[in-house]
Coordinates of C-alpha atoms in Angstrom, one line a residue:
Chain A
X1 CA -13.5 -37.0 24.4
X2 CA -10.1 -35.5 24.9
X3 CA -10.0 -32.3 26.9
X4 CA -7.4 -29.8 28.0
X5 CA -7.4 -27.8 31.2
X6 CA -5.6 -24.5 31.0
X7 CA -4.6 -22.4 34.0
X8 CA -4.8 -19.8 35.2
X9 CA -7.9 -18.4 33.5
X10 CA -6.6 -14.9 33.9
X11 CA -3.5 -13.0 35.2
X12 CA -2.9 -9.4 36.1
X13 CA 0.8 -8.6 36.4
X14 CA 3.2 -5.7 36.5
X15 CA 5.4 -4.9 33.5
X16 CA 8.7 -6.7 33.8
X17 CA 7.4 -9.7 35.7
X18 CA 7.7 -13.2 34.5
X19 CA 4.6 -15.2 33.6
X20 CA 3.8 -19.0 33.7
X21 CA 0.8 -20.8 32.4
X22 CA 0.1 -24.5 31.8
X23 CA -2.1 -27.0 30.2
X24 CA -2.9 -30.5 31.4
X25 CA -4.9 -33.4 30.1
X26 CA -5.8 -37.0 31.1
X27 CA -5.0 -37.9 27.5
X28 CA -1.6 -38.1 25.7
X29 CA -0.9 -35.7 22.9
X30 CA 1.9 -36.0 20.3
X31 CA 2.0 -32.3 19.4
X32 CA 1.4 -29.2 21.6
X33 CA 0.9 -25.7 20.2
X34 CA 0.7 -22.4 21.9
X35 CA -1.2 -19.5 20.3
X36 CA -1.8 -15.8 21.2
X37 CA -4.9 -13.9 20.4
X38 CA -4.7 -10.1 20.4
X39 CA -7.9 -8.2 21.0
X40 CA -10.1 -8.2 17.9
X41 CA -7.9 -10.6 16.0
X42 CA -7.6 -14.4 15.3
X43 CA -5.1 -16.6 17.2
X44 CA -1.5 -16.6 16.0
X45 CA 0.9 -19.5 16.5
X46 CA 3.7 -18.8 18.9
X47 CA 5.4 -22.1 19.4
X48 CA 5.0 -25.7 18.3
X49 CA 6.3 -28.7 20.2
X50 CA 6.7 -32.1 18.7
X51 CA 8.6 -34.3 21.1
X52 CA 8.2 -35.2 24.8
X53 CA 10.6 -33.2 26.9
X54 CA 11.2 -30.7 24.2
X55 CA 12.0 -27.1 25.3
X56 CA 11.6 -24.4 22.6
X57 CA 12.1 -20.6 22.8
X58 CA 10.7 -17.8 20.7
X59 CA 12.2 -14.5 22.0
X60 CA 11.1 -14.0 25.5
X61 CA 8.7 -17.0 25.3
X62 CA 9.7 -20.5 26.3
X63 CA 7.4 -23.6 26.0
X64 CA 8.0 -27.2 27.2
X65 CA 6.4 -30.4 26.1
X66 CA 5.9 -32.5 29.3
X67 CA 7.6 -35.8 29.6
X68 CA 4.4 -37.6 30.2
X69 CA 3.0 -36.1 27.0
X70 CA -0.1 -35.0 29.1
X71 CA 1.0 -31.4 29.8
X72 CA 2.7 -28.3 28.4
X73 CA 4.0 -25.1 29.9
X74 CA 4.5 -21.6 28.5
X75 CA 6.7 -19.0 30.2
X76 CA 7.0 -15.3 29.3
X77 CA 10.0 -13.5 30.7
X78 CA 10.2 -9.8 31.4
X79 CA 6.6 -9.0 30.3
X80 CA 5.8 -5.9 28.3
X81 CA 2.5 -4.2 27.6
X82 CA 2.1 -5.7 24.1
X83 CA 2.1 -9.2 25.8
X84 CA -1.6 -8.5 26.7
X85 CA -4.0 -10.9 25.1
X86 CA -5.4 -14.4 25.4
X87 CA -3.0 -17.4 25.3
X88 CA -4.3 -20.8 24.2
X89 CA -2.7 -24.1 24.3
X90 CA -3.7 -26.8 21.8
X91 CA -3.0 -30.5 21.5
X92 CA -3.2 -32.5 18.3
X93 CA -5.9 -35.1 18.8
X94 CA -5.2 -38.7 17.9
X95 CA -8.7 -38.9 16.7
X96 CA -8.8 -37.5 13.1
X97 CA -6.0 -35.0 13.3
X98 CA -8.0 -32.2 15.0
X99 CA -6.7 -29.6 17.5
X100 CA -8.2 -29.6 21.0
X101 CA -7.9 -26.1 22.6
X102 CA -7.6 -25.1 26.2
X103 CA -9.9 -22.5 27.6
X104 CA -7.3 -19.7 27.4
X105 CA -5.4 -17.6 29.8
X106 CA -6.2 -13.9 29.6
X107 CA -3.1 -11.8 30.4
X108 CA -3.2 -8.2 31.5
X109 CA 0.1 -6.2 31.9
X110 CA 0.1 -3.0 34.0
X111 CA 2.8 -0.5 32.8
Chain B
X1 CA -3.1 -9.3 1.7
X2 CA -4.3 -11.5 4.5
X3 CA -3.9 -15.3 3.9
X4 CA -7.2 -16.2 5.5
X5 CA -10.1 -13.7 5.2
X6 CA -13.6 -13.8 6.7
X7 CA -16.7 -11.9 5.7
X8 CA -18.5 -10.2 7.3
X9 CA -16.4 -9.1 10.2
X10 CA -19.4 -8.1 12.2
X11 CA -23.1 -9.1 11.9
X12 CA -26.2 -8.4 13.9
X13 CA -29.2 -10.4 13.1
X14 CA -32.6 -11.5 14.5
X15 CA -33.7 -14.8 15.8
X16 CA -34.9 -17.1 13.0
X17 CA -32.9 -15.5 10.2
X18 CA -30.6 -17.5 8.0
X19 CA -27.0 -16.3 8.1
X20 CA -23.9 -17.3 6.1
X21 CA -20.3 -16.6 7.1
X22 CA -17.7 -16.9 4.4
X23 CA -14.0 -17.8 4.6
X24 CA -11.4 -17.7 1.8
X25 CA -7.7 -18.6 1.9
X26 CA -4.7 -18.0 -0.3
X27 CA -2.4 -20.4 1.5
X28 CA -3.2 -23.3 -0.8
X29 CA -4.1 -25.5 2.2
X30 CA -6.4 -28.5 1.8
X31 CA -7.8 -28.5 5.3
X32 CA -10.2 -25.9 6.6
X33 CA -12.0 -25.5 9.9
X34 CA -14.8 -23.5 11.6
X35 CA -14.6 -22.7 15.3
X36 CA -16.6 -20.7 17.7
X37 CA -15.2 -18.8 20.6
X38 CA -17.1 -18.0 23.8
X39 CA -15.6 -16.3 26.9
X40 CA -14.0 -18.9 29.2
X41 CA -14.7 -21.8 26.8
X42 CA -11.8 -21.5 24.4
X43 CA -12.2 -22.5 20.8
X44 CA -14.7 -25.2 19.9
X45 CA -14.7 -27.0 16.6
X46 CA -18.0 -26.7 14.6
X47 CA -17.1 -28.4 11.3
X48 CA -14.0 -29.3 9.4
X49 CA -13.0 -30.3 5.9
X50 CA -9.9 -32.1 4.8
X51 CA -10.5 -31.6 1.1
X52 CA -13.2 -30.4 -1.3
X53 CA -15.2 -33.6 -1.1
X54 CA -14.8 -34.1 2.7
X55 CA -17.0 -32.6 5.4
X56 CA -17.0 -33.7 9.1
X57 CA -18.9 -32.6 12.1
X58 CA -16.9 -31.2 15.0
X59 CA -17.7 -30.9 18.7
X60 CA -20.7 -28.6 18.4
X61 CA -22.3 -28.9 14.9
X62 CA -26.0 -28.8 15.9
X63 CA -27.7 -25.7 14.4
X64 CA -24.9 -25.2 11.8
X65 CA -24.1 -26.4 8.3
X66 CA -21.1 -25.9 6.0
X67 CA -20.3 -25.9 2.3
X68 CA -16.8 -26.4 0.8
X69 CA -17.2 -24.7 -2.6
X70 CA -13.6 -24.9 -3.6
X71 CA -10.2 -25.6 -2.1
X72 CA -10.0 -22.0 -1.1
X73 CA -13.5 -21.4 0.2
X74 CA -15.4 -22.8 3.2
X75 CA -18.7 -21.2 4.3
X76 CA -20.7 -21.7 7.5
X77 CA -24.4 -21.3 7.7
X78 CA -26.9 -20.9 10.5
X79 CA -30.2 -21.9 9.0
X80 CA -32.3 -20.4 11.8
X81 CA -30.2 -18.3 14.1
X82 CA -30.9 -18.3 17.9
X83 CA -29.5 -16.0 20.6
X84 CA -27.1 -18.6 22.1
X85 CA -25.3 -18.6 18.7
X86 CA -24.0 -15.2 19.6
X87 CA -20.3 -15.6 19.6
X88 CA -17.0 -15.0 17.8
X89 CA -16.5 -17.3 14.8
X90 CA -13.1 -18.2 13.3
X91 CA -12.1 -20.0 10.2
X92 CA -8.7 -21.7 10.1
X93 CA -6.6 -23.6 7.6
X94 CA -3.8 -26.2 7.8
X95 CA -1.5 -28.0 5.5
X96 CA -1.9 -31.8 5.1
X97 CA 1.4 -32.5 6.8
X98 CA 1.4 -29.8 9.6
X99 CA -0.5 -29.7 12.9
X100 CA -0.5 -26.0 13.1
X101 CA -3.5 -24.0 11.9
X102 CA -3.7 -20.5 10.6
X103 CA -6.7 -18.4 11.7
X104 CA -8.7 -15.7 10.0
X105 CA -9.6 -12.4 11.8
X106 CA -12.9 -13.7 13.0
X107 CA -16.6 -12.7 12.6
X108 CA -18.5 -11.3 15.6
X109 CA -22.1 -12.5 15.3
X110 CA -24.9 -11.2 17.5
X111 CA -28.3 -12.8 17.4
X112 CA -31.1 -10.7 19.0

């Protein structure tokens, strides 16, 4: 079945640093989504990408839909302590309209 | 009020017990999903339902069953809980024409 590989698995950074994470797959996806999960809560949608090559921003967050449609990237600029959490990528499967999730990137930000 | 609610939020039970987790939504979405989250494995789909009369198995349905009682309600049952079903469980909803899903706050289940 379709799978997503998300990296890195975890990151420990200093407040103010920029962060990059990515998701790759051997399959093509037509929609990529990025979610953030705060401790003790459910995932919340950050950015949705619908077109190959698309670059979309949401405040300090920027995500890109890879040209090959097999990858996506999320960048966070000037990190702050409330950026702490787990970030998930998700691709819309071409088999029945389900979302396939990456394993998550756990971000820790040191003040 | 939250759009997607889950009850209970926390549950500790013993091996062999029957457990039901409930999900309700006020978003008016047709599609509902149950996922389980384990550290390092992301979110894995257990069951999903595209409307009241539609139920489909996901990636890891063994040991679970579901019931879609109404458009707004989707419950997950563990007929005979086992320790490796200890996990965080999430319900989610989506609109027919949208890829994005909206998640509930989760249920932390511990099976002893």
